[in-house]
């Protein structure tokens, strides 16, 4: 069994309205030292171990569904868990 | 300057409709080995260095705005960056 962590963020060149909104809220709560906020998605997947290459599967899932390759970047961490 | 990564996830006990929807989509795309999906938020904050304790500030921001303590858990990673 694998535990996969996927991080999806907007590309640097893409405006992040959510991040801007969060920053303004933090400023209005007096956290003026916050100079930038970027908001993205964080997913934890549990994948059963099979003969297929898990990394290939994760890349495909990211490119086809979990991330929008036009405006988003993604990275992932794959951890194999030994079933108790 | 600090780069702070914040991970906000729904508590295990809380139903994750988004995660269920993503899992069904992955299954319909033939990724049947995916047994569970949890979807959360991932934020990258840039915080200027001051005399205040950055970790205290991050905890406060998480508890007051970035996470909903009733249904969400959060964790964070703080990295100090030396300005070039």
GROMACS .gro file of N, CA and C in nm:
model
  504
    1UNK      N    1   0.085  -0.118   0.000
    1UNK     CA    2   0.000   0.000   0.000
    1UNK      C    3   0.089   0.124   0.000
    2UNK      N    4   0.047   0.225  -0.073
    2UNK     CA    5   0.125   0.350  -0.082
    2UNK      C    6   0.041   0.465  -0.027
    3UNK      N    7   0.107   0.556   0.043
    3UNK     CA    8   0.045   0.684   0.080
    3UNK      C    9   0.114   0.789  -0.008
    4UNK      N   10   0.030   0.857  -0.086
    4UNK     CA   11   0.085   0.956  -0.179
    4UNK      C   12   0.034   1.095  -0.140
    5UNK      N   13   0.126   1.190  -0.128
    5UNK     CA   14   0.087   1.329  -0.101
    5UNK      C   15   0.107   1.410  -0.228
    6UNK      N   16   0.002   1.477  -0.270
    6UNK     CA   17   0.008   1.556  -0.394
    6UNK      C   18  -0.014   1.704  -0.358
    7UNK      N   19   0.075   1.790  -0.409
    7UNK     CA   20   0.067   1.934  -0.385
    7UNK      C   21   0.043   2.002  -0.519
    8UNK      N   22  -0.069   2.070  -0.530
    8UNK     CA   23  -0.102   2.139  -0.655
    8UNK      C   24  -0.104   2.289  -0.628
    9UNK      N   25  -0.023   2.365  -0.702
    9UNK     CA   26  -0.018   2.510  -0.682
    9UNK      C   27  -0.032   2.581  -0.816
   10UNK      N   28  -0.081   2.702  -0.809
   10UNK     CA   29  -0.091   2.781  -0.931
   10UNK      C   30   0.050   2.819  -0.976
   11UNK      N   31   0.070   2.828  -1.106
   11UNK     CA   32   0.202   2.870  -1.157
   11UNK      C   33   0.229   3.012  -1.109
   12UNK      N   34   0.358   3.044  -1.093
   12UNK     CA   35   0.397   3.176  -1.044
   12UNK      C   36   0.336   3.286  -1.130
   13UNK      N   37   0.328   3.260  -1.263
   13UNK     CA   38   0.282   3.365  -1.356
   13UNK      C   39   0.131   3.387  -1.347
   14UNK      N   40   0.061   3.298  -1.277
   14UNK     CA   41  -0.086   3.306  -1.273
   14UNK      C   42  -0.131   3.383  -1.148
   15UNK      N   43  -0.220   3.480  -1.167
   15UNK     CA   44  -0.273   3.557  -1.054
   15UNK      C   45  -0.349   3.462  -0.960
   16UNK      N   46  -0.330   3.482  -0.829
   16UNK     CA   47  -0.393   3.394  -0.731
   16UNK      C   48  -0.494   3.476  -0.648
   17UNK      N   49  -0.617   3.493  -0.697
   17UNK     CA   50  -0.714   3.577  -0.626
   17UNK      C   51  -0.742   3.527  -0.485
   18UNK      N   52  -0.741   3.394  -0.469
   18UNK     CA   53  -0.765   3.339  -0.336
   18UNK      C   54  -0.651   3.381  -0.241
   19UNK      N   55  -0.530   3.371  -0.291
   19UNK     CA   56  -0.415   3.410  -0.210
   19UNK      C   57  -0.421   3.558  -0.174
   20UNK      N   58  -0.462   3.640  -0.268
   20UNK     CA   59  -0.473   3.785  -0.244
   20UNK      C   60  -0.579   3.811  -0.136
   21UNK      N   61  -0.689   3.739  -0.145
   21UNK     CA   62  -0.798   3.756  -0.047
   21UNK      C   63  -0.751   3.716   0.093
   22UNK      N   64  -0.681   3.603   0.100
   22UNK     CA   65  -0.632   3.557   0.231
   22UNK      C   66  -0.533   3.659   0.288
   23UNK      N   67  -0.446   3.710   0.201
   23UNK     CA   68  -0.347   3.809   0.248
   23UNK      C   69  -0.418   3.933   0.305
   24UNK      N   70  -0.518   3.982   0.233
   24UNK     CA   71  -0.589   4.101   0.282
   24UNK      C   72  -0.658   4.072   0.416
   25UNK      N   73  -0.714   3.952   0.429
   25UNK     CA   74  -0.779   3.916   0.557
   25UNK      C   75  -0.676   3.913   0.668
   26UNK      N   76  -0.559   3.854   0.640
   26UNK     CA   77  -0.455   3.849   0.743
   26UNK      C   78  -0.410   3.990   0.781
   27UNK      N   79  -0.399   4.076   0.682
   27UNK     CA   80  -0.360   4.216   0.711
   27UNK      C   81  -0.467   4.284   0.797
   28UNK      N   82  -0.591   4.257   0.767
   28UNK     CA   83  -0.698   4.322   0.846
   28UNK      C   84  -0.703   4.265   0.989
   29UNK      N   85  -0.639   4.148   1.008
   29UNK     CA   86  -0.631   4.091   1.144
   29UNK      C   87  -0.497   4.127   1.207
   30UNK      N   88  -0.429   4.229   1.143
   30UNK     CA   89  -0.305   4.284   1.197
   30UNK      C   90  -0.181   4.197   1.175
   31UNK      N   91  -0.186   4.104   1.087
   31UNK     CA   92  -0.065   4.026   1.052
   31UNK      C   93  -0.002   4.092   0.930
   32UNK      N   94   0.053   4.212   0.955
   32UNK     CA   95   0.101   4.296   0.844
   32UNK      C   96   0.231   4.243   0.785
   33UNK      N   97   0.300   4.150   0.857
   33UNK     CA   98   0.430   4.102   0.809
   33UNK      C   99   0.417   3.999   0.697
   34UNK      N  100   0.293   3.960   0.668
   34UNK     CA  101   0.271   3.862   0.561
   34UNK      C  102   0.279   3.935   0.427
   35UNK      N  103   0.377   3.902   0.347
   35UNK     CA  104   0.394   3.978   0.222
   35UNK      C  105   0.336   3.903   0.101
   36UNK      N  106   0.317   3.771   0.114
   36UNK     CA  107   0.258   3.700   0.001
   36UNK      C  108   0.190   3.573   0.050
   37UNK      N  109   0.081   3.536  -0.018
   37UNK     CA  110   0.010   3.411   0.013
   37UNK      C  111  -0.027   3.343  -0.118
   38UNK      N  112   0.006   3.215  -0.130
   38UNK     CA  113  -0.035   3.135  -0.246
   38UNK      C  114  -0.118   3.019  -0.193
   39UNK      N  115  -0.235   3.001  -0.250
   39UNK     CA  116  -0.324   2.894  -0.202
   39UNK      C  117  -0.332   2.785  -0.307
   40UNK      N  118  -0.319   2.658  -0.263
   40UNK     CA  119  -0.327   2.547  -0.358
   40UNK      C  120  -0.402   2.431  -0.296
   41UNK      N  121  -0.393   2.316  -0.362
   41UNK     CA  122  -0.463   2.195  -0.313
   41UNK      C  123  -0.360   2.096  -0.260
   42UNK      N  124  -0.405   2.025  -0.158
   42UNK     CA  125  -0.318   1.922  -0.098
   42UNK      C  126  -0.403   1.796  -0.090
   43UNK      N  127  -0.355   1.687  -0.151
   43UNK     CA  128  -0.435   1.563  -0.151
   43UNK      C  129  -0.353   1.447  -0.096
   44UNK      N  130  -0.419   1.363  -0.022
   44UNK     CA  131  -0.356   1.241   0.028
   44UNK      C  132  -0.429   1.122  -0.034
   45UNK      N  133  -0.356   1.043  -0.111
   45UNK     CA  134  -0.415   0.927  -0.179
   45UNK      C  135  -0.361   0.800  -0.115
   46UNK      N  136  -0.448   0.703  -0.101
   46UNK     CA  137  -0.407   0.569  -0.060
   46UNK      C  138  -0.421   0.479  -0.181
   47UNK      N  139  -0.310   0.416  -0.224
   47UNK     CA  140  -0.312   0.335  -0.346
   47UNK      C  141  -0.264   0.194  -0.312
   48UNK      N  142  -0.344   0.096  -0.350
   48UNK     CA  143  -0.306  -0.044  -0.324
   48UNK      C  144  -0.185  -0.082  -0.410
   49UNK      N  145  -0.099  -0.164  -0.356
   49UNK     CA  146   0.021  -0.206  -0.430
   49UNK      C  147  -0.017  -0.312  -0.533
   50UNK      N  148   0.022  -0.289  -0.659
   50UNK     CA  149   0.000  -0.389  -0.765
   50UNK      C  150   0.129  -0.397  -0.845
   51UNK      N  151   0.124  -0.467  -0.957
   51UNK     CA  152   0.245  -0.480  -1.039
   51UNK      C  153   0.270  -0.351  -1.119
   52UNK      N  154   0.168  -0.263  -1.123
   52UNK     CA  155   0.186  -0.138  -1.201
   52UNK      C  156   0.283  -0.044  -1.129
   53UNK      N  157   0.347   0.045  -1.206
   53UNK     CA  158   0.441   0.143  -1.151
   53UNK      C  159   0.360   0.256  -1.086
   54UNK      N  160   0.369   0.268  -0.955
   54UNK     CA  161   0.286   0.364  -0.883
   54UNK      C  162   0.318   0.508  -0.925
   55UNK      N  163   0.447   0.536  -0.952
   55UNK     CA  164   0.483   0.674  -0.987
   55UNK      C  165   0.422   0.712  -1.123
   56UNK      N  166   0.426   0.618  -1.215
   56UNK     CA  167   0.363   0.644  -1.347
   56UNK      C  168   0.214   0.673  -1.329
   57UNK      N  169   0.149   0.593  -1.244
   57UNK     CA  170   0.006   0.613  -1.219
   57UNK      C  171  -0.020   0.751  -1.161
   58UNK      N  172   0.063   0.790  -1.063
   58UNK     CA  173   0.042   0.919  -0.995
   58UNK      C  174   0.060   1.035  -1.095
   59UNK      N  175   0.164   1.024  -1.178
   59UNK     CA  176   0.186   1.129  -1.280
   59UNK      C  177   0.064   1.139  -1.372
   60UNK      N  178   0.015   1.025  -1.417
   60UNK     CA  179  -0.102   1.026  -1.505
   60UNK      C  180  -0.223   1.089  -1.437
   61UNK      N  181  -0.249   1.050  -1.311
   61UNK     CA  182  -0.363   1.104  -1.238
   61UNK      C  183  -0.350   1.256  -1.226
   62UNK      N  184  -0.230   1.304  -1.198
   62UNK     CA  185  -0.209   1.448  -1.183
   62UNK      C  186  -0.234   1.518  -1.317
   63UNK      N  187  -0.177   1.464  -1.422
   63UNK     CA  188  -0.192   1.529  -1.553
   63UNK      C  189  -0.334   1.522  -1.607
   64UNK      N  190  -0.405   1.415  -1.572
   64UNK     CA  191  -0.539   1.398  -1.631
   64UNK      C  192  -0.650   1.456  -1.545
   65UNK      N  193  -0.629   1.459  -1.410
   65UNK     CA  194  -0.742   1.502  -1.325
   65UNK      C  195  -0.703   1.598  -1.212
   66UNK      N  196  -0.601   1.562  -1.135
   66UNK     CA  197  -0.577   1.633  -1.008
   66UNK      C  198  -0.523   1.775  -1.027
   67UNK      N  199  -0.454   1.796  -1.140
   67UNK     CA  200  -0.400   1.931  -1.164
   67UNK      C  201  -0.437   1.976  -1.304
   68UNK      N  202  -0.447   2.105  -1.322
   68UNK     CA  203  -0.474   2.162  -1.455
   68UNK      C  204  -0.340   2.208  -1.512
   69UNK      N  205  -0.281   2.129  -1.603
   69UNK     CA  206  -0.144   2.157  -1.650
   69UNK      C  207  -0.128   2.296  -1.713
   70UNK      N  208  -0.239   2.357  -1.751
   70UNK     CA  209  -0.228   2.489  -1.816
   70UNK      C  210  -0.190   2.596  -1.714
   71UNK      N  211  -0.248   2.589  -1.595
   71UNK     CA  212  -0.225   2.696  -1.497
   71UNK      C  213  -0.166   2.648  -1.364
   72UNK      N  214  -0.152   2.515  -1.352
   72UNK     CA  215  -0.106   2.465  -1.223
   72UNK      C  216   0.021   2.381  -1.238
   73UNK      N  217   0.101   2.380  -1.132
   73UNK     CA  218   0.214   2.290  -1.119
   73UNK      C  219   0.175   2.186  -1.012
   74UNK      N  220   0.239   2.071  -1.017
   74UNK     CA  221   0.215   1.974  -0.910
   74UNK      C  222   0.346   1.906  -0.872
   75UNK      N  223   0.351   1.860  -0.751
   75UNK     CA  224   0.461   1.772  -0.709
   75UNK      C  225   0.400   1.668  -0.614
   76UNK      N  226   0.473   1.560  -0.592
   76UNK     CA  227   0.414   1.453  -0.510
   76UNK      C  228   0.522   1.383  -0.429
   77UNK      N  229   0.478   1.319  -0.324
   77UNK     CA  230   0.568   1.239  -0.240
   77UNK      C  231   0.503   1.102  -0.224
   78UNK      N  232   0.578   0.997  -0.256
   78UNK     CA  233   0.521   0.862  -0.248
   78UNK      C  234   0.587   0.787  -0.133
   79UNK      N  235   0.507   0.731  -0.047
   79UNK     CA  236   0.561   0.659   0.068
   79UNK      C  237   0.497   0.521   0.072
   80UNK      N  238   0.583   0.417   0.076
   80UNK     CA  239   0.526   0.283   0.083
   80UNK      C  240   0.497   0.247   0.228
   81UNK      N  241   0.378   0.198   0.256
   81UNK     CA  242   0.343   0.162   0.393
   81UNK      C  243   0.334   0.010   0.401
   82UNK      N  244   0.396  -0.045   0.505
   82UNK     CA  245   0.387  -0.190   0.524
   82UNK      C  246   0.259  -0.216   0.602
   83UNK      N  247   0.168  -0.297   0.546
   83UNK     CA  248   0.038  -0.323   0.610
   83UNK      C  249   0.063  -0.391   0.745
   84UNK      N  250  -0.007  -0.340   0.853
   84UNK     CA  251   0.013  -0.402   0.986
   84UNK      C  252  -0.055  -0.541   0.992
   85UNK      N  253   1.340   3.682   0.620
   85UNK     CA  254   1.215   3.642   0.555
   85UNK      C  255   1.192   3.492   0.578
   86UNK      N  256   1.067   3.457   0.596
   86UNK     CA  257   1.032   3.316   0.618
   86UNK      C  258   0.939   3.268   0.506
   87UNK      N  259   0.960   3.143   0.466
   87UNK     CA  260   0.865   3.075   0.377
   87UNK      C  261   0.795   2.970   0.464
   88UNK      N  262   0.663   2.986   0.471
   88UNK     CA  263   0.587   2.895   0.558
   88UNK      C  264   0.491   2.813   0.471
   89UNK      N  265   0.496   2.681   0.489
   89UNK     CA  266   0.402   2.594   0.419
   89UNK      C  267   0.298   2.546   0.519
   90UNK      N  268   0.172   2.566   0.486
   90UNK     CA  269   0.063   2.526   0.576
   90UNK      C  270  -0.022   2.420   0.506
   91UNK      N  271  -0.047   2.310   0.577
   91UNK     CA  272  -0.128   2.200   0.524
   91UNK      C  273  -0.254   2.189   0.609
   92UNK      N  274  -0.368   2.206   0.546
   92UNK     CA  275  -0.495   2.200   0.621
   92UNK      C  276  -0.574   2.081   0.568
   93UNK      N  277  -0.609   1.989   0.656
   93UNK     CA  278  -0.684   1.870   0.613
   93UNK      C  279  -0.806   1.850   0.703
   94UNK      N  280  -0.907   1.787   0.647
   94UNK     CA  281  -1.024   1.756   0.728
   94UNK      C  282  -0.988   1.649   0.831
   95UNK      N  283  -1.048   1.657   0.946
   95UNK     CA  284  -1.022   1.554   1.048
   95UNK      C  285  -1.067   1.419   0.995
   96UNK      N  286  -1.002   1.314   1.043
   96UNK     CA  287  -1.034   1.178   0.996
   96UNK      C  288  -1.183   1.148   1.013
   97UNK      N  289  -1.239   1.198   1.123
   97UNK     CA  290  -1.380   1.165   1.157
   97UNK      C  291  -1.480   1.239   1.067
   98UNK      N  292  -1.429   1.337   0.990
   98UNK     CA  293  -1.520   1.419   0.909
   98UNK      C  294  -1.529   1.362   0.767
   99UNK      N  295  -1.651   1.347   0.716
   99UNK     CA  296  -1.671   1.298   0.580
   99UNK      C  297  -1.610   1.398   0.482
  100UNK      N  298  -1.544   1.346   0.377
  100UNK     CA  299  -1.476   1.434   0.281
  100UNK      C  300  -1.541   1.415   0.144
  101UNK      N  301  -1.652   1.487   0.117
  101UNK     CA  302  -1.723   1.467  -0.010
  101UNK      C  303  -1.635   1.493  -0.132
  102UNK      N  304  -1.545   1.594  -0.119
  102UNK     CA  305  -1.456   1.623  -0.231
  102UNK      C  306  -1.366   1.504  -0.259
  103UNK      N  307  -1.313   1.445  -0.150
  103UNK     CA  308  -1.227   1.329  -0.165
  103UNK      C  309  -1.301   1.213  -0.229
  104UNK      N  310  -1.426   1.193  -0.187
  104UNK     CA  311  -1.509   1.084  -0.244
  104UNK      C  312  -1.530   1.108  -0.393
  105UNK      N  313  -1.558   1.232  -0.428
  105UNK     CA  314  -1.581   1.266  -0.570
  105UNK      C  315  -1.456   1.241  -0.653
  106UNK      N  316  -1.341   1.282  -0.601
  106UNK     CA  317  -1.216   1.261  -0.675
  106UNK      C  318  -1.190   1.111  -0.691
  107UNK      N  319  -1.215   1.036  -0.584
  107UNK     CA  320  -1.192   0.892  -0.591
  107UNK      C  321  -1.280   0.827  -0.699
  108UNK      N  322  -1.406   0.866  -0.702
  108UNK     CA  323  -1.495   0.810  -0.804
  108UNK      C  324  -1.448   0.847  -0.944
  109UNK      N  325  -1.403   0.971  -0.960
  109UNK     CA  326  -1.352   1.013  -1.092
  109UNK      C  327  -1.231   0.930  -1.131
  110UNK      N  328  -1.141   0.907  -1.036
  110UNK     CA  329  -1.021   0.828  -1.066
  110UNK      C  330  -1.062   0.684  -1.103
  111UNK      N  331  -1.161   0.631  -1.032
  111UNK     CA  332  -1.208   0.496  -1.063
  111UNK      C  333  -1.267   0.493  -1.204
  112UNK      N  334  -1.340   0.593  -1.238
  112UNK     CA  335  -1.403   0.595  -1.373
  112UNK      C  336  -1.298   0.612  -1.482
  113UNK      N  337  -1.176   0.659  -1.441
  113UNK     CA  338  -1.065   0.670  -1.538
  113UNK      C  339  -0.974   0.547  -1.529
  114UNK      N  340  -1.030   0.443  -1.459
  114UNK     CA  341  -0.963   0.314  -1.451
  114UNK      C  342  -0.846   0.306  -1.351
  115UNK      N  343  -0.840   0.399  -1.263
  115UNK     CA  344  -0.739   0.390  -1.156
  115UNK      C  345  -0.805   0.325  -1.034
  116UNK      N  346  -0.832   0.196  -1.050
  116UNK     CA  347  -0.912   0.125  -0.949
  116UNK      C  348  -0.833   0.097  -0.821
  117UNK      N  349  -0.699   0.113  -0.828
  117UNK     CA  350  -0.617   0.079  -0.711
  117UNK      C  351  -0.621   0.188  -0.603
  118UNK      N  352  -0.685   0.301  -0.636
  118UNK     CA  353  -0.694   0.411  -0.539
  118UNK      C  354  -0.803   0.377  -0.438
  119UNK      N  355  -0.766   0.356  -0.314
  119UNK     CA  356  -0.868   0.314  -0.215
  119UNK      C  357  -0.920   0.431  -0.132
  120UNK      N  358  -0.845   0.541  -0.125
  120UNK     CA  359  -0.895   0.655  -0.048
  120UNK      C  360  -0.831   0.784  -0.098
  121UNK      N  361  -0.909   0.892  -0.093
  121UNK     CA  362  -0.858   1.025  -0.131
  121UNK      C  363  -0.907   1.124  -0.026
  122UNK      N  364  -0.814   1.206   0.026
  122UNK     CA  365  -0.851   1.314   0.117
  122UNK      C  366  -0.802   1.444   0.053
  123UNK      N  367  -0.890   1.540   0.043
  123UNK     CA  368  -0.853   1.667  -0.022
  123UNK      C  369  -0.847   1.776   0.083
  124UNK      N  370  -0.738   1.855   0.078
  124UNK     CA  371  -0.725   1.965   0.174
  124UNK      C  372  -0.666   2.086   0.107
  125UNK      N  373  -0.625   2.184   0.190
  125UNK     CA  374  -0.568   2.308   0.138
  125UNK      C  375  -0.418   2.310   0.166
  126UNK      N  376  -0.346   2.373   0.071
  126UNK     CA  377  -0.201   2.388   0.087
  126UNK      C  378  -0.170   2.535   0.062
  127UNK      N  379  -0.108   2.601   0.159
  127UNK     CA  380  -0.078   2.743   0.143
  127UNK      C  381   0.069   2.770   0.164
  128UNK      N  382   0.121   2.862   0.083
  128UNK     CA  383   0.260   2.907   0.099
  128UNK      C  384   0.255   3.054   0.137
  129UNK      N  385   0.306   3.084   0.255
  129UNK     CA  386   0.308   3.223   0.303
  129UNK      C  387   0.451   3.275   0.305
  130UNK      N  388   0.466   3.401   0.267
  130UNK     CA  389   0.596   3.469   0.281
  130UNK      C  390   0.578   3.571   0.393
  131UNK      N  391   0.660   3.559   0.498
  131UNK     CA  392   0.646   3.647   0.615
  131UNK      C  393   0.779   3.718   0.639
  132UNK      N  394   0.770   3.850   0.649
  132UNK     CA  395   0.892   3.928   0.675
  132UNK      C  396   0.941   3.900   0.817
  133UNK      N  397   1.073   3.902   0.832
  133UNK     CA  398   1.130   3.875   0.964
  133UNK      C  399   1.119   3.999   1.053
  134UNK      N  400   1.063   3.983   1.172
  134UNK     CA  401   1.057   4.095   1.268
  134UNK      C  402   1.097   4.038   1.404
  135UNK      N  403   1.077   4.119   1.510
  135UNK     CA  404   1.114   4.070   1.643
  135UNK      C  405   1.009   3.971   1.695
  136UNK      N  406   0.892   3.967   1.628
  136UNK     CA  407   0.787   3.875   1.677
  136UNK      C  408   0.823   3.730   1.648
  137UNK      N  409   0.767   3.638   1.729
  137UNK     CA  410   0.792   3.494   1.711
  137UNK      C  411   0.708   3.445   1.593
  138UNK      N  412   0.774   3.402   1.487
  138UNK     CA  413   0.703   3.366   1.364
  138UNK      C  414   0.613   3.244   1.388
  139UNK      N  415   0.659   3.150   1.470
  139UNK     CA  416   0.577   3.029   1.492
  139UNK      C  417   0.448   3.064   1.565
  140UNK      N  418   0.458   3.154   1.662
  140UNK     CA  419   0.338   3.198   1.734
  140UNK      C  420   0.240   3.263   1.635
  141UNK      N  421   0.296   3.346   1.547
  141UNK     CA  422   0.210   3.415   1.447
  141UNK      C  423   0.141   3.313   1.358
  142UNK      N  424   0.217   3.212   1.312
  142UNK     CA  425   0.161   3.112   1.221
  142UNK      C  426   0.049   3.034   1.290
  143UNK      N  427   0.073   2.994   1.413
  143UNK     CA  428  -0.031   2.922   1.489
  143UNK      C  429  -0.158   3.007   1.501
  144UNK      N  430  -0.139   3.132   1.534
  144UNK     CA  431  -0.255   3.223   1.548
  144UNK      C  432  -0.332   3.234   1.416
  145UNK      N  433  -0.257   3.254   1.304
  145UNK     CA  434  -0.321   3.268   1.174
  145UNK      C  435  -0.400   3.142   1.140
  146UNK      N  436  -0.341   3.026   1.170
  146UNK     CA  437  -0.410   2.900   1.141
  146UNK      C  438  -0.538   2.888   1.224
  147UNK      N  439  -0.526   2.916   1.353
  147UNK     CA  440  -0.642   2.902   1.442
  147UNK      C  441  -0.752   3.004   1.414
  148UNK      N  442  -0.709   3.122   1.368
  148UNK     CA  443  -0.808   3.229   1.352
  148UNK      C  444  -0.866   3.235   1.211
  149UNK      N  445  -0.786   3.192   1.109
  149UNK     CA  446  -0.835   3.214   0.971
  149UNK      C  447  -0.812   3.095   0.878
  150UNK      N  448  -0.689   3.043   0.875
  150UNK     CA  449  -0.651   2.949   0.769
  150UNK      C  450  -0.716   2.811   0.785
  151UNK      N  451  -0.746   2.773   0.907
  151UNK     CA  452  -0.809   2.642   0.929
  151UNK      C  453  -0.932   2.659   1.019
  152UNK      N  454  -1.027   2.568   1.001
  152UNK     CA  455  -1.146   2.570   1.087
  152UNK      C  456  -1.124   2.463   1.195
  153UNK      N  457  -1.088   2.507   1.317
  153UNK     CA  458  -1.048   2.410   1.420
  153UNK      C  459  -1.155   2.306   1.453
  154UNK      N  460  -1.280   2.335   1.416
  154UNK     CA  461  -1.388   2.240   1.450
  154UNK      C  462  -1.377   2.114   1.362
  155UNK      N  463  -1.346   2.132   1.235
  155UNK     CA  464  -1.347   2.016   1.144
  155UNK      C  465  -1.213   1.990   1.075
  156UNK      N  466  -1.117   2.081   1.097
  156UNK     CA  467  -0.990   2.065   1.025
  156UNK      C  468  -0.872   2.056   1.120
  157UNK      N  469  -0.770   1.985   1.073
  157UNK     CA  470  -0.639   1.984   1.140
  157UNK      C  471  -0.544   2.064   1.051
  158UNK      N  472  -0.438   2.117   1.112
  158UNK     CA  473  -0.337   2.184   1.029
  158UNK      C  474  -0.199   2.148   1.081
  159UNK      N  475  -0.103   2.153   0.989
  159UNK     CA  476   0.037   2.147   1.030
  159UNK      C  477   0.114   2.243   0.941
  160UNK      N  478   0.235   2.279   0.980
  160UNK     CA  479   0.308   2.381   0.904
  160UNK      C  480   0.458   2.352   0.908
  161UNK      N  481   0.526   2.406   0.809
  161UNK     CA  482   0.672   2.395   0.803
  161UNK      C  483   0.723   2.538   0.783
  162UNK      N  484   0.817   2.579   0.868
  162UNK     CA  485   0.870   2.715   0.861
  162UNK      C  486   1.015   2.708   0.814
  163UNK      N  487   1.046   2.782   0.710
  163UNK     CA  488   1.182   2.782   0.658
  163UNK      C  489   1.231   2.926   0.650
  164UNK      N  490   1.347   2.951   0.711
  164UNK     CA  491   1.400   3.088   0.703
  164UNK      C  492   1.481   3.102   0.576
  165UNK      N  493   1.454   3.207   0.499
  165UNK     CA  494   1.527   3.230   0.375
  165UNK      C  495   1.618   3.350   0.394
  166UNK      N  496   1.743   3.334   0.350
  166UNK     CA  497   1.834   3.447   0.360
  166UNK      C  498   1.815   3.529   0.233
  167UNK      N  499   1.781   3.656   0.249
  167UNK     CA  500   1.756   3.744   0.133
  167UNK      C  501   1.882   3.753   0.048
  168UNK      N  502   1.865   3.735  -0.086
  168UNK     CA  503   1.984   3.742  -0.176
  168UNK      C  504   2.034   3.885  -0.190
   0.00000   0.00000   0.00000
